[in-house]
Amino acid sequence: MYRWEKIDNNKVRMEIEIPDTEVNAALDQAYRKVVKGINLPGFRKGKVPRRVLESRFGPEILYEEALEILVNPGYSKAVKECQLEPIDQPEFELVQIEKDKPLIFKVTVDVKPEVELCDYKGITVEHVREEVTPEDMERYLESLLEQHARLVTVEDAELQEKDLAVLDFEGKIDGNPFEGGVSENYSLEIGSHTFIPGFEEQLLGARKDEKREVKATFPEDYFREELAGKEAVFEVLIKEIKRPQLPELNDDFVQELTEEFSTLEEFKADVEQKLKTSLEHRQKVALESKIIEKAAENSKVDVPEVLIERELEASLAEFEYYLRMQGLDLERYGELLEGGLEELKKERRVDATKHARANLVLDAIIKQEGITASEEEIEKQIREIADRQEVDVAGIKEQFSKQGRLDIMAHEIRYRKVIDLLVKHANVIEVEKAAAEEEATDEKDTVAARETEADAQAGAFPAENSPEKPEA
Amino acid sequence: MKNPHDIILKPLITEKSTALIEENKYTFVVGKNANKIEIKKAVEELFDVEVRAVNTINMKGKKRRVGVHQGYRPDWKKAVVTLQDGSKPIEIFE
């Protein structure tokens, strides 16, 4: 028997009663389990009769075990029957447990808050239509060339940005050499800012075999305290200047790059196609996330703290994974960061809140529209994955169901559908790129970063920006 | 007469004795020199029940050794008391 009441917008208190027959059955079961571990003189282990056990240890000895048997199933049954959607671990409060009497306990749990949906059909958003421009092509090809640039030693030239200079140098502070201030044949890329500020700039224009004196000040927050803030004088000898030389963009280059194409024309066409697809995809995701965001903003919902926390945790975990690949971890990163880890969390929290809100709203729409993911649709998706990974369909299905991935997939499919529905009914205003230029620039990086993740998250807009590498 | 508590020392609760309760038989550790008649009277007085029969067994103490010294635990007497049909149970065993 269940009674429940709302004590807050998203908190529910339930009183659950479990009939005495079930209680007794559970106590029997509990006895059978508990008795196995009881050692009492005069009895072989596990042979203590229930009456003796209860009179020696008190009936309470069975309660804990019995509660474990009763409470959780009773709770989930009650949740199902009352059609609640809990989002957090429940808190239990025991009212009564006794032999031959019904078990009564109270549960307080956070449930999904009610969402007051806005008119989600016909959301108006501005969308910036972008095309692949010749400049985009050029930029892409140029960076490609740069990646394949060769360093060529130049004899008679002035040092300029992007050159690689081979140097000997000796640094002194107040006329005294210091540790790490001397090196020979050091290869320094000008403009890479490997050295302390000002150093590289003062070498510009130097020629081979030229000697220069460079004055540079260590920054105040330099990692070696004894040097921080000090001015040093470096004797620098330029031994060699190497200049990156871009390969020529022609058929030969293409052939060297890939076996797929033999002429530049073909290659360019392919590049254009690829850029186009990627841009289209990016635009689609951007549009979708805009619509979702709008729908979320317009709907009324109190986002419970737990959900935000959960999103935040997920986002931080993902970020940490990213850091791990670079050999850092979250704590070290926090130390390097201005404001520490707290600042990062605060920043991420904003996105996490948005994300949680959007999920709630989407769930509410799914419910209202009665969107479901059918067996066949899940089946289809599994088959696609199986094809891609070239494994057996039945095998992968079993594996997924063991890992609980099937539910996640169903969830993804529902999300996909609801997003499609939103997009279909949305009122998209196409804006010329120039008009929205200013707005778009700061959003661009975000959009680019979303591209890869978007599929995995079924288009729900990810809170991830591509994290910046900390400056070491 | 002796104090009944000097005759009936304590209930003996073991697997075997709890099984015997089914047959209305209750087992006690009793004084070494108590006899069946004394035991019957003492049980009737202490627990307010009717006794049909008393069986006694002298239990030898077990052999124990502490270092080089060898000895025995004290001997004791066990009494199995059968109650009359319809007599109320002895609650100390519950």
Coordinates of C-alpha atoms in Angstrom, one line a residue:
Chain A
M1 CA 0.0 0.0 0.0
Y2 CA 1.4 3.3 -0.9
R3 CA 0.7 6.9 0.0
W4 CA 2.7 9.7 -1.5
E5 CA 2.7 13.4 -1.4
K6 CA 4.8 16.1 -3.0
I7 CA 6.7 18.1 -0.4
D8 CA 8.5 20.2 -2.9
N9 CA 8.3 20.8 -6.7
N10 CA 10.7 17.8 -7.2
K11 CA 10.6 16.1 -3.9
V12 CA 8.2 13.3 -3.0
R13 CA 7.6 11.6 0.3
M14 CA 6.1 8.2 0.2
E15 CA 4.8 5.9 2.9
I16 CA 5.1 2.3 1.9
E17 CA 3.5 -0.6 3.7
I18 CA 4.4 -4.1 3.0
P19 CA 2.0 -6.8 4.2
D20 CA 2.9 -9.1 7.1
T21 CA 3.0 -12.2 5.0
E22 CA 5.8 -10.8 3.0
V23 CA 7.5 -9.6 6.1
N24 CA 7.4 -13.0 7.6
A25 CA 8.7 -14.6 4.5
A26 CA 11.5 -12.1 4.4
L27 CA 12.3 -12.8 8.1
D28 CA 12.5 -16.5 7.3
Q29 CA 14.8 -15.9 4.5
A30 CA 16.9 -13.5 6.7
Y31 CA 17.1 -16.2 9.4
R32 CA 18.4 -18.8 6.9
K33 CA 21.1 -16.4 5.9
V34 CA 22.0 -15.0 9.3
V35 CA 22.2 -18.4 11.0
K36 CA 25.0 -19.5 8.7
G37 CA 27.4 -17.1 10.3
I38 CA 26.4 -17.7 14.0
N39 CA 28.7 -19.6 16.3
L40 CA 27.0 -20.5 19.6
P41 CA 28.5 -23.1 22.0
G42 CA 26.4 -26.2 22.1
F43 CA 25.4 -25.9 18.5
R44 CA 27.2 -26.7 15.2
K45 CA 27.7 -23.7 13.0
G46 CA 24.5 -22.8 11.2
K47 CA 22.4 -25.2 13.3
V48 CA 21.1 -22.7 15.9
P49 CA 17.2 -22.9 15.9
R50 CA 15.4 -19.7 15.2
R51 CA 13.9 -19.5 18.6
V52 CA 17.2 -19.8 20.4
L53 CA 18.7 -17.3 18.0
E54 CA 16.0 -14.8 18.6
S55 CA 16.1 -15.2 22.4
R56 CA 19.9 -15.0 22.6
F57 CA 20.5 -12.1 20.1
G58 CA 17.1 -10.4 20.1
P59 CA 14.8 -10.3 17.1
E60 CA 16.6 -7.3 15.7
I61 CA 19.3 -9.5 14.4
L62 CA 17.1 -10.5 11.6
Y63 CA 15.7 -7.1 10.8
E64 CA 18.6 -5.7 9.0
E65 CA 18.8 -8.6 6.6
A66 CA 15.0 -8.6 6.1
L67 CA 15.0 -4.9 5.3
E68 CA 17.5 -5.5 2.7
I69 CA 15.3 -8.0 1.1
L70 CA 12.1 -6.0 1.4
V71 CA 12.9 -2.3 1.1
N72 CA 14.4 -2.0 -2.3
P73 CA 12.0 -4.1 -4.3
G74 CA 9.1 -2.6 -2.3
Y75 CA 10.4 0.8 -3.2
S76 CA 10.9 0.2 -6.9
K77 CA 7.4 -1.4 -7.0
A78 CA 5.9 1.7 -5.3
V79 CA 7.8 4.0 -7.7
K80 CA 6.4 2.1 -10.6
E81 CA 2.9 2.0 -9.3
C82 CA 2.8 5.7 -8.5
Q83 CA 4.5 6.5 -11.8
L84 CA 7.2 8.5 -10.2
E85 CA 10.5 9.2 -11.8
P86 CA 13.2 9.4 -9.2
I87 CA 16.5 11.0 -10.1
D88 CA 18.5 10.4 -7.0
Q89 CA 19.1 7.9 -4.3
P90 CA 16.1 7.8 -2.0
E91 CA 16.3 8.4 1.7
F92 CA 14.6 5.8 3.8
E93 CA 13.1 6.2 7.2
L94 CA 11.9 3.1 9.0
V95 CA 8.6 3.3 10.9
Q96 CA 7.8 -0.2 11.9
I97 CA 9.3 -3.6 11.4
E98 CA 8.1 -6.5 13.5
K99 CA 7.2 -10.1 13.0
D100 CA 3.6 -10.7 12.0
K101 CA 3.1 -7.0 11.4
P102 CA 3.3 -5.1 8.2
L103 CA 6.5 -3.3 7.5
I104 CA 6.1 0.5 7.2
F105 CA 8.7 2.8 6.0
K106 CA 8.9 6.3 4.6
V107 CA 10.9 7.3 1.6
T108 CA 12.0 10.8 0.5
V109 CA 13.3 11.1 -2.9
D110 CA 14.0 13.7 -5.6
V111 CA 11.9 13.1 -8.6
K112 CA 11.9 14.7 -12.0
P113 CA 10.4 18.1 -11.7
E114 CA 7.3 19.0 -13.6
V115 CA 8.1 20.8 -16.8
E116 CA 5.8 23.5 -18.0
L117 CA 6.4 23.1 -21.7
C118 CA 6.5 26.1 -24.0
D119 CA 4.9 25.9 -27.4
Y120 CA 7.7 23.7 -28.7
K121 CA 6.3 23.4 -32.2
G122 CA 7.2 26.4 -34.1
I123 CA 10.3 27.7 -32.3
T124 CA 11.8 30.6 -34.1
V125 CA 15.5 30.7 -34.4
E126 CA 17.9 32.5 -36.6
H127 CA 20.2 30.3 -38.6
V128 CA 23.3 31.4 -40.4
R129 CA 23.6 29.7 -43.6
E130 CA 27.2 29.2 -44.6
E131 CA 28.8 27.9 -47.7
V132 CA 32.2 26.5 -48.4
T133 CA 34.0 29.5 -49.8
P134 CA 37.1 29.5 -51.9
E135 CA 38.9 31.1 -49.0
D136 CA 38.0 28.0 -46.8
M137 CA 39.5 25.8 -49.5
E138 CA 42.6 27.9 -49.7
R139 CA 43.0 27.9 -45.9
Y140 CA 42.7 24.2 -45.8
L141 CA 45.1 23.6 -48.6
E142 CA 47.6 26.0 -47.1
S143 CA 47.6 24.3 -43.7
L144 CA 48.0 21.1 -45.5
L145 CA 51.1 22.4 -47.3
E146 CA 52.4 23.7 -44.1
Q147 CA 52.1 20.4 -42.5
H148 CA 54.3 18.9 -45.2
A149 CA 56.8 21.8 -45.3
R150 CA 60.5 20.9 -45.4
L151 CA 63.1 22.9 -43.6
V152 CA 65.7 24.2 -46.0
T153 CA 68.9 25.8 -44.9
V154 CA 69.2 29.3 -46.3
E155 CA 72.5 31.0 -46.6
D156 CA 71.9 34.6 -47.3
A157 CA 68.7 35.6 -45.6
E158 CA 67.4 37.6 -42.7
L159 CA 65.8 35.7 -39.9
Q160 CA 62.1 36.0 -39.9
E161 CA 59.0 34.5 -38.3
K162 CA 58.5 30.7 -38.6
D163 CA 62.2 30.2 -39.4
L164 CA 64.1 27.7 -37.4
A165 CA 67.3 29.2 -36.1
V166 CA 70.2 27.2 -34.8
L167 CA 71.9 29.1 -32.0
D168 CA 74.6 29.2 -29.5
F169 CA 73.8 31.4 -26.6
E170 CA 75.2 32.4 -23.2
G171 CA 73.0 34.3 -20.8
K172 CA 74.1 36.3 -17.9
I173 CA 72.4 38.1 -15.1
D174 CA 74.3 41.1 -13.7
G175 CA 77.4 39.7 -15.5
N176 CA 77.1 36.3 -13.9
P177 CA 76.2 33.2 -15.9
F178 CA 73.3 31.2 -14.5
E179 CA 72.1 27.7 -14.7
G180 CA 70.3 26.8 -17.9
G181 CA 71.5 30.0 -19.5
V182 CA 74.1 28.4 -21.8
S183 CA 73.4 26.2 -24.8
E184 CA 75.0 25.2 -28.1
N185 CA 73.3 24.3 -31.4
Y186 CA 69.9 25.0 -30.0
S187 CA 67.1 24.9 -32.6
L188 CA 64.6 27.6 -31.9
E189 CA 61.5 28.3 -33.9
I190 CA 61.0 32.0 -34.2
G191 CA 57.5 33.0 -33.1
S192 CA 56.9 29.8 -31.2
H193 CA 57.4 31.7 -27.9
T194 CA 59.4 28.9 -26.4
F195 CA 61.8 31.4 -24.9
I196 CA 61.1 34.2 -22.5
P197 CA 59.1 37.1 -24.1
G198 CA 61.2 39.5 -26.1
F199 CA 64.0 37.0 -26.9
E200 CA 62.8 35.8 -30.2
E201 CA 61.6 39.2 -31.4
Q202 CA 65.1 40.7 -30.9
L203 CA 66.6 38.1 -33.2
L204 CA 64.5 39.1 -36.2
G205 CA 66.5 40.3 -39.1
A206 CA 69.7 38.6 -38.0
R207 CA 71.9 36.9 -40.6
K208 CA 73.9 33.8 -40.5
D209 CA 77.1 33.9 -38.4
E210 CA 75.9 37.2 -36.8
K211 CA 76.4 37.8 -33.2
R212 CA 73.7 39.6 -31.3
E213 CA 73.2 40.7 -27.8
V214 CA 69.7 40.1 -26.5
K215 CA 68.2 41.7 -23.4
A216 CA 65.2 40.0 -22.0
T217 CA 63.4 40.0 -18.7
F218 CA 62.1 36.8 -17.1
P219 CA 58.5 37.1 -16.4
E220 CA 57.4 37.7 -12.8
D221 CA 55.7 34.4 -12.5
Y222 CA 58.5 32.4 -14.1
F223 CA 58.6 28.9 -12.7
R224 CA 62.1 29.2 -11.4
E225 CA 61.8 31.6 -8.6
E226 CA 65.5 32.7 -8.5
L227 CA 65.2 34.0 -12.1
A228 CA 61.7 35.5 -12.0
G229 CA 61.6 39.2 -12.8
K230 CA 65.3 39.4 -13.5
E231 CA 66.8 40.9 -16.6
A232 CA 69.3 38.8 -18.4
V233 CA 71.7 39.5 -21.2
F234 CA 72.3 36.8 -23.8
E235 CA 75.2 36.6 -26.2
V236 CA 73.7 34.9 -29.2
L237 CA 75.4 33.5 -32.2
I238 CA 73.2 32.5 -35.2
K239 CA 74.8 29.5 -36.7
E240 CA 72.3 28.5 -39.3
I241 CA 68.9 29.6 -40.5
K242 CA 66.4 27.1 -41.7
R243 CA 63.3 28.1 -43.5
P244 CA 60.3 26.0 -44.0
Q245 CA 59.7 25.6 -47.7
L246 CA 56.2 24.7 -48.7
P247 CA 55.8 22.0 -51.3
E248 CA 54.2 23.1 -54.5
L249 CA 50.5 22.3 -54.9
N250 CA 50.4 20.1 -57.9
D251 CA 49.7 16.6 -59.1
D252 CA 53.0 15.3 -57.7
F253 CA 52.1 16.6 -54.2
V254 CA 48.8 14.9 -54.4
Q255 CA 50.3 11.6 -55.4
E256 CA 52.7 11.8 -52.6
L257 CA 50.0 12.5 -50.2
T258 CA 47.5 9.9 -51.1
E259 CA 47.1 7.0 -53.4
E260 CA 43.5 7.7 -53.9
F261 CA 43.9 10.6 -56.3
S262 CA 46.4 11.3 -59.1
T263 CA 45.5 14.8 -60.2
L264 CA 45.2 18.0 -58.3
E265 CA 41.7 18.5 -59.7
E266 CA 40.4 15.3 -58.3
F267 CA 41.9 16.0 -55.0
K268 CA 40.5 19.5 -54.8
A269 CA 37.1 18.2 -55.6
D270 CA 37.3 15.7 -52.9
V271 CA 38.5 18.3 -50.4
E272 CA 35.7 20.5 -51.3
Q273 CA 33.2 17.7 -50.8
K274 CA 34.7 16.8 -47.5
L275 CA 34.6 20.4 -46.3
K276 CA 31.1 20.7 -47.5
T277 CA 29.9 17.6 -45.6
S278 CA 31.7 18.7 -42.5
L279 CA 30.3 22.1 -42.7
E280 CA 26.8 20.9 -43.3
H281 CA 27.0 18.5 -40.4
R282 CA 28.3 21.3 -38.2
Q283 CA 25.5 23.5 -39.3
K284 CA 22.9 20.9 -38.6
V285 CA 24.2 20.3 -35.1
A286 CA 24.4 24.0 -34.5
L287 CA 20.9 24.5 -35.6
E288 CA 19.6 21.6 -33.5
S289 CA 21.4 22.8 -30.4
K290 CA 20.0 26.3 -30.9
I291 CA 16.5 25.0 -31.2
I292 CA 16.9 22.8 -28.1
E293 CA 18.4 25.6 -26.2
K294 CA 15.5 27.8 -27.2
A295 CA 12.9 25.2 -26.2
A296 CA 14.7 24.7 -22.9
E297 CA 14.8 28.4 -22.2
N298 CA 11.1 29.0 -23.0
S299 CA 9.9 26.1 -20.9
K300 CA 9.5 26.5 -17.2
V301 CA 11.3 24.0 -15.0
D302 CA 13.2 24.0 -11.8
V303 CA 16.3 22.1 -12.4
P304 CA 17.1 20.0 -9.4
E305 CA 20.6 20.4 -7.9
V306 CA 21.3 16.7 -8.3
L307 CA 20.9 16.7 -12.0
I308 CA 23.2 19.7 -12.4
E309 CA 25.8 18.0 -10.2
R310 CA 25.6 14.9 -12.3
E311 CA 26.0 16.8 -15.5
L312 CA 28.9 18.7 -14.0
E313 CA 30.6 15.5 -12.9
A314 CA 30.2 13.9 -16.3
S315 CA 31.6 17.0 -17.9
L316 CA 34.6 17.1 -15.6
A317 CA 35.2 13.4 -16.0
E318 CA 35.3 13.8 -19.7
F319 CA 37.6 16.7 -19.4
E320 CA 39.9 14.8 -17.1
Y321 CA 40.0 12.0 -19.6
Y322 CA 41.1 14.5 -22.2
L323 CA 43.8 15.8 -19.8
R324 CA 45.0 12.3 -19.1
M325 CA 45.8 11.8 -22.7
Q326 CA 48.1 14.8 -22.4
G327 CA 49.7 13.5 -19.2
L328 CA 47.9 15.8 -16.9
D329 CA 45.3 15.3 -14.3
L330 CA 42.5 17.4 -13.0
E331 CA 44.3 18.5 -9.8
R332 CA 47.5 19.5 -11.5
Y333 CA 45.5 21.4 -14.1
G334 CA 43.6 23.2 -11.3
E335 CA 46.9 24.3 -9.9
L336 CA 47.9 25.8 -13.2
L337 CA 44.6 27.5 -13.7
E338 CA 43.9 31.0 -12.4
G339 CA 41.3 30.7 -9.7
G340 CA 42.0 27.0 -9.4
L341 CA 39.7 24.1 -9.8
E342 CA 36.8 26.0 -8.3
E343 CA 36.8 28.5 -11.1
L344 CA 36.7 25.7 -13.7
K345 CA 33.8 24.1 -11.9
K346 CA 32.0 27.4 -11.8
E347 CA 32.4 27.8 -15.5
R348 CA 31.3 24.3 -16.3
R349 CA 28.4 24.6 -14.0
V350 CA 26.7 27.1 -16.3
D351 CA 26.8 24.6 -19.2
A352 CA 25.9 21.8 -16.9
T353 CA 22.8 23.6 -15.8
K354 CA 21.8 24.3 -19.4
H355 CA 22.4 20.8 -20.4
A356 CA 20.4 19.4 -17.5
R357 CA 17.6 21.7 -18.3
A358 CA 17.5 20.7 -21.9
N359 CA 17.4 17.1 -21.0
L360 CA 14.5 17.6 -18.7
V361 CA 12.6 19.5 -21.4
L362 CA 13.4 17.0 -24.0
D363 CA 12.2 14.2 -21.7
A364 CA 9.0 16.1 -21.1
I365 CA 8.4 16.5 -24.8
I366 CA 9.1 12.8 -25.4
K367 CA 6.5 12.0 -22.8
Q368 CA 3.9 14.4 -24.1
E369 CA 4.4 13.2 -27.7
G370 CA 4.5 9.6 -26.7
I371 CA 7.7 9.1 -28.6
T372 CA 9.1 5.6 -28.2
A373 CA 11.9 3.6 -29.6
S374 CA 10.7 0.3 -31.0
E375 CA 12.5 -3.0 -30.9
E376 CA 13.1 -2.9 -34.6
E377 CA 14.7 0.5 -34.4
I378 CA 17.1 -0.7 -31.7
E379 CA 17.7 -3.8 -33.7
K380 CA 18.5 -1.7 -36.8
Q381 CA 21.0 0.4 -34.9
I382 CA 22.7 -2.7 -33.5
R383 CA 23.0 -4.1 -36.9
E384 CA 24.6 -0.9 -38.1
I385 CA 27.2 -1.0 -35.3
A386 CA 27.8 -4.7 -36.0
D387 CA 28.4 -4.0 -39.6
R388 CA 30.7 -1.2 -38.9
Q389 CA 32.8 -3.2 -36.4
E390 CA 32.4 -6.3 -38.5
V391 CA 31.2 -8.5 -35.7
D392 CA 28.3 -10.8 -35.1
V393 CA 24.9 -9.2 -34.6
A394 CA 23.7 -11.6 -31.9
G395 CA 27.0 -11.4 -30.0
I396 CA 27.0 -7.6 -29.9
K397 CA 23.4 -7.5 -28.8
E398 CA 24.1 -9.8 -25.9
Q399 CA 27.1 -7.8 -24.9
F400 CA 25.1 -4.6 -25.1
S401 CA 22.2 -5.9 -23.1
K402 CA 24.7 -7.1 -20.4
Q403 CA 26.2 -3.6 -20.2
G404 CA 22.8 -2.0 -20.2
R405 CA 23.6 -0.3 -23.5
L406 CA 20.3 -1.2 -25.0
D407 CA 18.5 1.2 -22.7
I408 CA 21.0 3.9 -23.6
M409 CA 20.4 3.2 -27.2
A410 CA 16.7 3.4 -26.9
H411 CA 17.2 6.7 -25.1
E412 CA 19.3 8.0 -27.9
I413 CA 16.8 7.0 -30.5
R414 CA 14.1 8.8 -28.6
Y415 CA 16.3 11.9 -28.4
R416 CA 17.0 11.7 -32.1
K417 CA 13.3 11.6 -32.8
V418 CA 12.3 14.4 -30.5
I419 CA 15.1 16.6 -32.0
D420 CA 13.9 15.8 -35.5
L421 CA 10.4 16.7 -34.5
L422 CA 11.6 20.0 -33.0
V423 CA 13.6 20.8 -36.1
K424 CA 10.7 19.9 -38.4
H425 CA 8.3 22.2 -36.7
A426 CA 10.8 24.9 -36.0
N427 CA 10.6 28.3 -37.7
V428 CA 14.1 28.8 -39.1
I429 CA 15.0 32.2 -40.2
E430 CA 17.9 32.1 -42.6
V431 CA 20.3 34.9 -42.0
E432 CA 23.1 35.9 -44.3
K433 CA 26.5 35.3 -43.0
A434 CA 27.6 38.9 -43.1
A435 CA 24.7 40.1 -41.0
A436 CA 25.4 37.6 -38.2
E437 CA 29.1 37.7 -38.5
E438 CA 29.8 39.3 -35.1
E439 CA 27.6 36.9 -33.3
A440 CA 28.9 34.0 -35.1
T441 CA 32.5 34.5 -34.4
D442 CA 32.5 33.7 -30.8
E443 CA 30.2 30.8 -31.3
K444 CA 32.3 29.2 -34.0
D445 CA 34.8 27.4 -31.9
T446 CA 32.1 25.9 -29.8
V447 CA 30.4 24.6 -32.9
A448 CA 33.5 23.1 -34.2
A449 CA 34.1 21.3 -31.0
R450 CA 30.6 19.9 -30.9
E451 CA 31.0 18.3 -34.2
T452 CA 32.7 15.1 -33.1
E453 CA 30.7 14.6 -30.0
A454 CA 27.3 15.4 -31.4
D455 CA 26.5 12.0 -32.8
A456 CA 27.4 10.2 -29.6
Q457 CA 25.0 12.4 -27.7
A458 CA 22.3 12.2 -30.2
G459 CA 22.4 15.8 -30.9
A460 CA 21.7 16.9 -27.4
F461 CA 24.0 19.9 -27.2
P462 CA 27.2 19.0 -25.5
A463 CA 28.4 21.3 -22.8
E464 CA 31.9 20.7 -23.9
N465 CA 34.1 23.4 -25.4
S466 CA 37.4 22.2 -26.6
P467 CA 39.4 22.6 -23.6
E468 CA 42.4 24.8 -23.8
K469 CA 45.8 23.5 -23.1
P470 CA 47.2 25.1 -20.0
E471 CA 50.2 27.2 -20.7
A472 CA 53.1 25.5 -19.0
Chain B
M1 CA 16.1 -28.9 52.7
K2 CA 18.6 -27.6 50.1
N3 CA 17.9 -24.5 48.2
P4 CA 16.5 -25.5 44.8
H5 CA 19.0 -23.2 43.1
D6 CA 21.8 -25.4 44.5
I7 CA 20.2 -28.4 42.8
I8 CA 19.2 -26.9 39.5
L9 CA 22.4 -25.0 38.4
K10 CA 21.5 -23.9 34.9
P11 CA 19.6 -25.0 31.8
L12 CA 21.7 -26.9 29.3
I13 CA 21.1 -25.4 25.9
T14 CA 22.5 -27.3 23.0
E15 CA 21.4 -28.6 19.7
K16 CA 20.4 -31.9 21.3
S17 CA 18.6 -30.4 24.2
T18 CA 16.6 -28.0 22.1
A19 CA 15.5 -31.0 20.0
L20 CA 14.4 -32.8 23.1
I21 CA 12.1 -29.9 24.1
E22 CA 9.8 -31.2 21.3
E23 CA 9.3 -34.3 23.4
N24 CA 8.5 -32.3 26.6
K25 CA 12.0 -33.0 27.9
Y26 CA 14.1 -30.3 29.5
T27 CA 17.7 -30.6 30.2
F28 CA 19.6 -29.1 33.1
V29 CA 23.1 -29.1 34.7
V30 CA 22.4 -30.1 38.3
G31 CA 24.4 -30.4 41.5
K32 CA 26.8 -33.4 41.5
N33 CA 25.2 -34.9 44.5
A34 CA 21.5 -34.1 43.8
N35 CA 19.3 -37.1 43.4
K36 CA 16.3 -37.6 41.1
I37 CA 13.7 -36.9 43.8
E38 CA 15.4 -33.7 44.8
I39 CA 15.6 -32.6 41.2
K40 CA 11.9 -33.4 40.6
K41 CA 10.9 -31.3 43.6
A42 CA 13.2 -28.4 42.7
V43 CA 12.0 -28.2 39.1
E44 CA 8.4 -28.3 40.2
E45 CA 9.0 -25.5 42.7
L46 CA 11.1 -23.3 40.5
F47 CA 9.1 -23.5 37.3
D48 CA 5.7 -24.3 38.6
V49 CA 5.3 -27.4 36.4
E50 CA 4.4 -31.1 36.9
V51 CA 7.3 -33.5 36.4
R52 CA 6.7 -37.1 35.2
A53 CA 10.3 -38.4 35.2
V54 CA 13.9 -37.5 35.8
N55 CA 16.8 -39.2 34.1
T56 CA 20.3 -38.3 35.3
I57 CA 23.7 -38.9 33.8
N58 CA 27.1 -38.3 35.4
M59 CA 29.3 -36.5 33.0
K60 CA 33.0 -37.0 33.3
G61 CA 35.2 -33.8 33.0
K62 CA 37.2 -33.6 29.8
K63 CA 40.9 -34.1 29.8
R64 CA 42.8 -30.8 29.6
R65 CA 46.4 -30.0 29.6
V66 CA 48.2 -26.7 30.6
G67 CA 51.8 -27.0 29.6
V68 CA 53.2 -30.0 31.3
H69 CA 50.4 -30.2 33.8
Q70 CA 47.7 -32.6 32.9
G71 CA 44.3 -32.5 34.5
Y72 CA 40.5 -32.8 34.1
R73 CA 37.7 -30.4 34.1
P74 CA 35.3 -31.0 36.9
D75 CA 32.8 -33.8 36.6
W76 CA 29.1 -32.7 36.5
K77 CA 25.7 -34.2 36.5
K78 CA 23.1 -33.8 33.7
A79 CA 19.4 -34.2 34.3
V80 CA 16.7 -34.7 31.6
V81 CA 13.4 -33.8 33.1
T82 CA 10.2 -35.1 31.4
L83 CA 7.1 -33.1 32.1
Q84 CA 3.6 -34.4 32.4
D85 CA 1.5 -34.1 29.3
G86 CA -0.5 -30.9 29.6
S87 CA 2.0 -29.2 31.9
K88 CA 3.0 -25.8 30.9
P89 CA 6.4 -25.4 29.3
I90 CA 9.5 -24.1 31.0
E91 CA 10.0 -20.6 29.6
I92 CA 13.7 -20.3 30.4
F93 CA 14.4 -22.3 27.3
E94 CA 12.5 -20.1 25.0

